[in-house]
Amino acid sequence: MVTVEERLDNLEKKVEKQAFQLRLVQQLAADYDRFGLFDQVLAYDLSEKQYQELRELTSQYTDKIKNGEEVSLHNFTEEFKRILKDIEKEVDFEKFISLWLKGPEEGFGFSKALHNHFFN
């Protein structure tokens, strides 16, 4: 049986996630080029923590490329999956990672350099 405290905790987590997603939607007005990207974040129901961890992972790998270090799509994908392990929805990781890095239709993603390294 679920306690009142557990229900309140679950509700608080849902409200936090919805508040984060609302902030993303508000950012669309200022950053329409990333609409497709934010749309994916919302579609997969990411939390702010997951979103920030993905941004940090992307920055780390982008820095590695700039420093001439060897990086692999396999390792990046494994870390990407680890961050998103709690997602309840089925994720097409190849599509999501490509969109995350490059952006929709040559738009603005979070690391075009990393996208080009992995997919070109």
Tab-separated table of C-alpha atoms in Angstrom:
chain	number	residue	atom	x	y	z
A	1	MET	CA	0.000	0.000	0.000
A	2	VAL	CA	1.250	3.442	-0.910
A	3	THR	CA	1.551	5.871	1.968
A	4	VAL	CA	0.438	9.485	1.887
A	5	GLU	CA	4.089	10.554	2.073
A	6	GLU	CA	4.952	8.434	-0.969
A	7	ARG	CA	2.035	9.882	-2.912
A	8	LEU	CA	3.068	13.414	-1.982
A	9	ASP	CA	6.674	12.668	-2.956
A	10	ASN	CA	5.558	11.303	-6.341
A	11	LEU	CA	3.330	14.316	-6.897
A	12	GLU	CA	6.183	16.683	-6.012
A	13	LYS	CA	8.444	14.948	-8.555
A	14	LYS	CA	5.771	15.266	-11.249
A	15	VAL	CA	5.297	18.963	-10.502
A	16	GLU	CA	9.080	19.561	-10.652
A	17	LYS	CA	9.272	17.810	-14.035
A	18	GLN	CA	6.314	19.775	-15.374
A	19	ALA	CA	7.843	23.051	-14.180
A	20	PHE	CA	11.086	22.202	-15.992
A	21	GLN	CA	9.186	21.287	-19.154
A	22	LEU	CA	7.212	24.520	-18.972
A	23	ARG	CA	10.500	26.468	-18.829
A	24	LEU	CA	11.645	24.601	-21.950
A	25	VAL	CA	8.447	25.529	-23.759
A	26	GLN	CA	8.982	29.157	-22.749
A	27	GLN	CA	12.503	29.011	-24.191
A	28	LEU	CA	11.026	28.113	-27.565
A	29	ALA	CA	9.920	31.689	-28.003
A	30	ALA	CA	13.546	32.822	-27.791
A	31	ASP	CA	15.127	29.806	-29.477
A	32	TYR	CA	12.704	28.556	-32.116
A	33	ASP	CA	15.517	26.880	-34.094
A	34	ARG	CA	15.725	24.249	-31.373
A	35	PHE	CA	11.988	23.507	-31.383
A	36	GLY	CA	12.452	19.967	-32.716
A	37	LEU	CA	15.086	19.305	-30.096
A	38	PHE	CA	12.992	20.585	-27.196
A	39	ASP	CA	10.032	18.715	-28.646
A	40	GLN	CA	12.021	15.474	-28.235
A	41	VAL	CA	12.980	16.372	-24.654
A	42	LEU	CA	9.307	16.892	-23.882
A	43	ALA	CA	8.198	13.789	-25.799
A	44	TYR	CA	10.540	11.576	-23.786
A	45	ASP	CA	9.419	13.284	-20.569
A	46	LEU	CA	12.962	14.081	-19.409
A	47	SER	CA	13.569	15.516	-15.984
A	48	GLU	CA	15.733	18.580	-15.512
A	49	LYS	CA	18.433	16.373	-13.970
A	50	GLN	CA	18.492	14.095	-17.030
A	51	TYR	CA	18.541	17.096	-19.354
A	52	GLN	CA	21.457	18.706	-17.499
A	53	GLU	CA	23.381	15.401	-17.365
A	54	LEU	CA	22.979	15.014	-21.142
A	55	ARG	CA	24.198	18.583	-21.660
A	56	GLU	CA	27.243	17.866	-19.451
A	57	LEU	CA	27.980	14.585	-21.264
A	58	THR	CA	27.804	16.390	-24.602
A	59	SER	CA	30.139	19.134	-23.378
A	60	GLN	CA	32.645	16.571	-22.100
A	61	TYR	CA	32.738	14.715	-25.414
A	62	THR	CA	32.915	17.954	-27.413
A	63	ASP	CA	35.890	19.060	-25.300
A	64	LYS	CA	37.575	15.692	-25.882
A	65	ILE	CA	37.268	16.160	-29.653
A	66	LYS	CA	38.664	19.695	-29.412
A	67	ASN	CA	41.614	18.326	-27.420
A	68	GLY	CA	42.289	15.678	-30.073
A	69	GLU	CA	41.177	12.759	-27.906
A	70	GLU	CA	39.569	9.723	-29.480
A	71	VAL	CA	35.831	9.323	-28.789
A	72	SER	CA	33.381	6.703	-30.000
A	73	LEU	CA	29.686	6.788	-30.761
A	74	HIS	CA	29.354	3.463	-28.935
A	75	ASN	CA	30.690	4.890	-25.647
A	76	PHE	CA	28.680	8.100	-26.032
A	77	THR	CA	25.510	6.070	-26.678
A	78	GLU	CA	26.132	3.859	-23.639
A	79	GLU	CA	26.522	6.900	-21.378
A	80	PHE	CA	23.485	8.541	-23.009
A	81	LYS	CA	21.440	5.392	-22.300
A	82	ARG	CA	22.693	5.249	-18.701
A	83	ILE	CA	21.422	8.777	-18.089
A	84	LEU	CA	18.037	7.916	-19.618
A	85	LYS	CA	17.705	4.469	-18.014
A	86	ASP	CA	14.651	5.515	-15.968
A	87	ILE	CA	12.612	6.729	-18.936
A	88	GLU	CA	9.374	4.828	-19.250
A	89	LYS	CA	8.972	5.448	-22.981
A	90	GLU	CA	10.724	3.552	-25.763
A	91	VAL	CA	13.622	5.672	-27.036
A	92	ASP	CA	15.036	5.557	-30.575
A	93	PHE	CA	18.533	6.407	-29.394
A	94	GLU	CA	20.084	6.782	-32.860
A	95	LYS	CA	17.448	9.325	-33.879
A	96	PHE	CA	17.447	11.119	-30.523
A	97	ILE	CA	21.250	11.343	-30.297
A	98	SER	CA	21.504	12.648	-33.860
A	99	LEU	CA	18.821	15.246	-33.186
A	100	TRP	CA	20.355	16.117	-29.800
A	101	LEU	CA	23.745	16.806	-31.374
A	102	LYS	CA	22.830	18.333	-34.740
A	103	GLY	CA	19.378	19.726	-34.276
A	104	PRO	CA	16.356	19.328	-36.541
A	105	GLU	CA	16.808	19.858	-40.280
A	106	GLU	CA	20.253	21.443	-40.002
A	107	GLY	CA	19.012	23.544	-37.101
A	108	PHE	CA	20.852	24.065	-33.864
A	109	GLY	CA	21.645	21.110	-31.629
A	110	PHE	CA	24.061	20.938	-28.743
A	111	SER	CA	27.188	19.887	-30.667
A	112	LYS	CA	27.310	19.884	-34.436
A	113	ALA	CA	31.048	19.062	-34.231
A	114	LEU	CA	30.283	15.903	-32.268
A	115	HIS	CA	27.462	15.020	-34.679
A	116	ASN	CA	29.809	15.383	-37.653
A	117	HIS	CA	32.438	13.257	-35.901
A	118	PHE	CA	29.974	10.435	-35.226
A	119	PHE	CA	27.694	10.510	-38.268
A	120	ASN	CA	29.787	11.823	-41.194
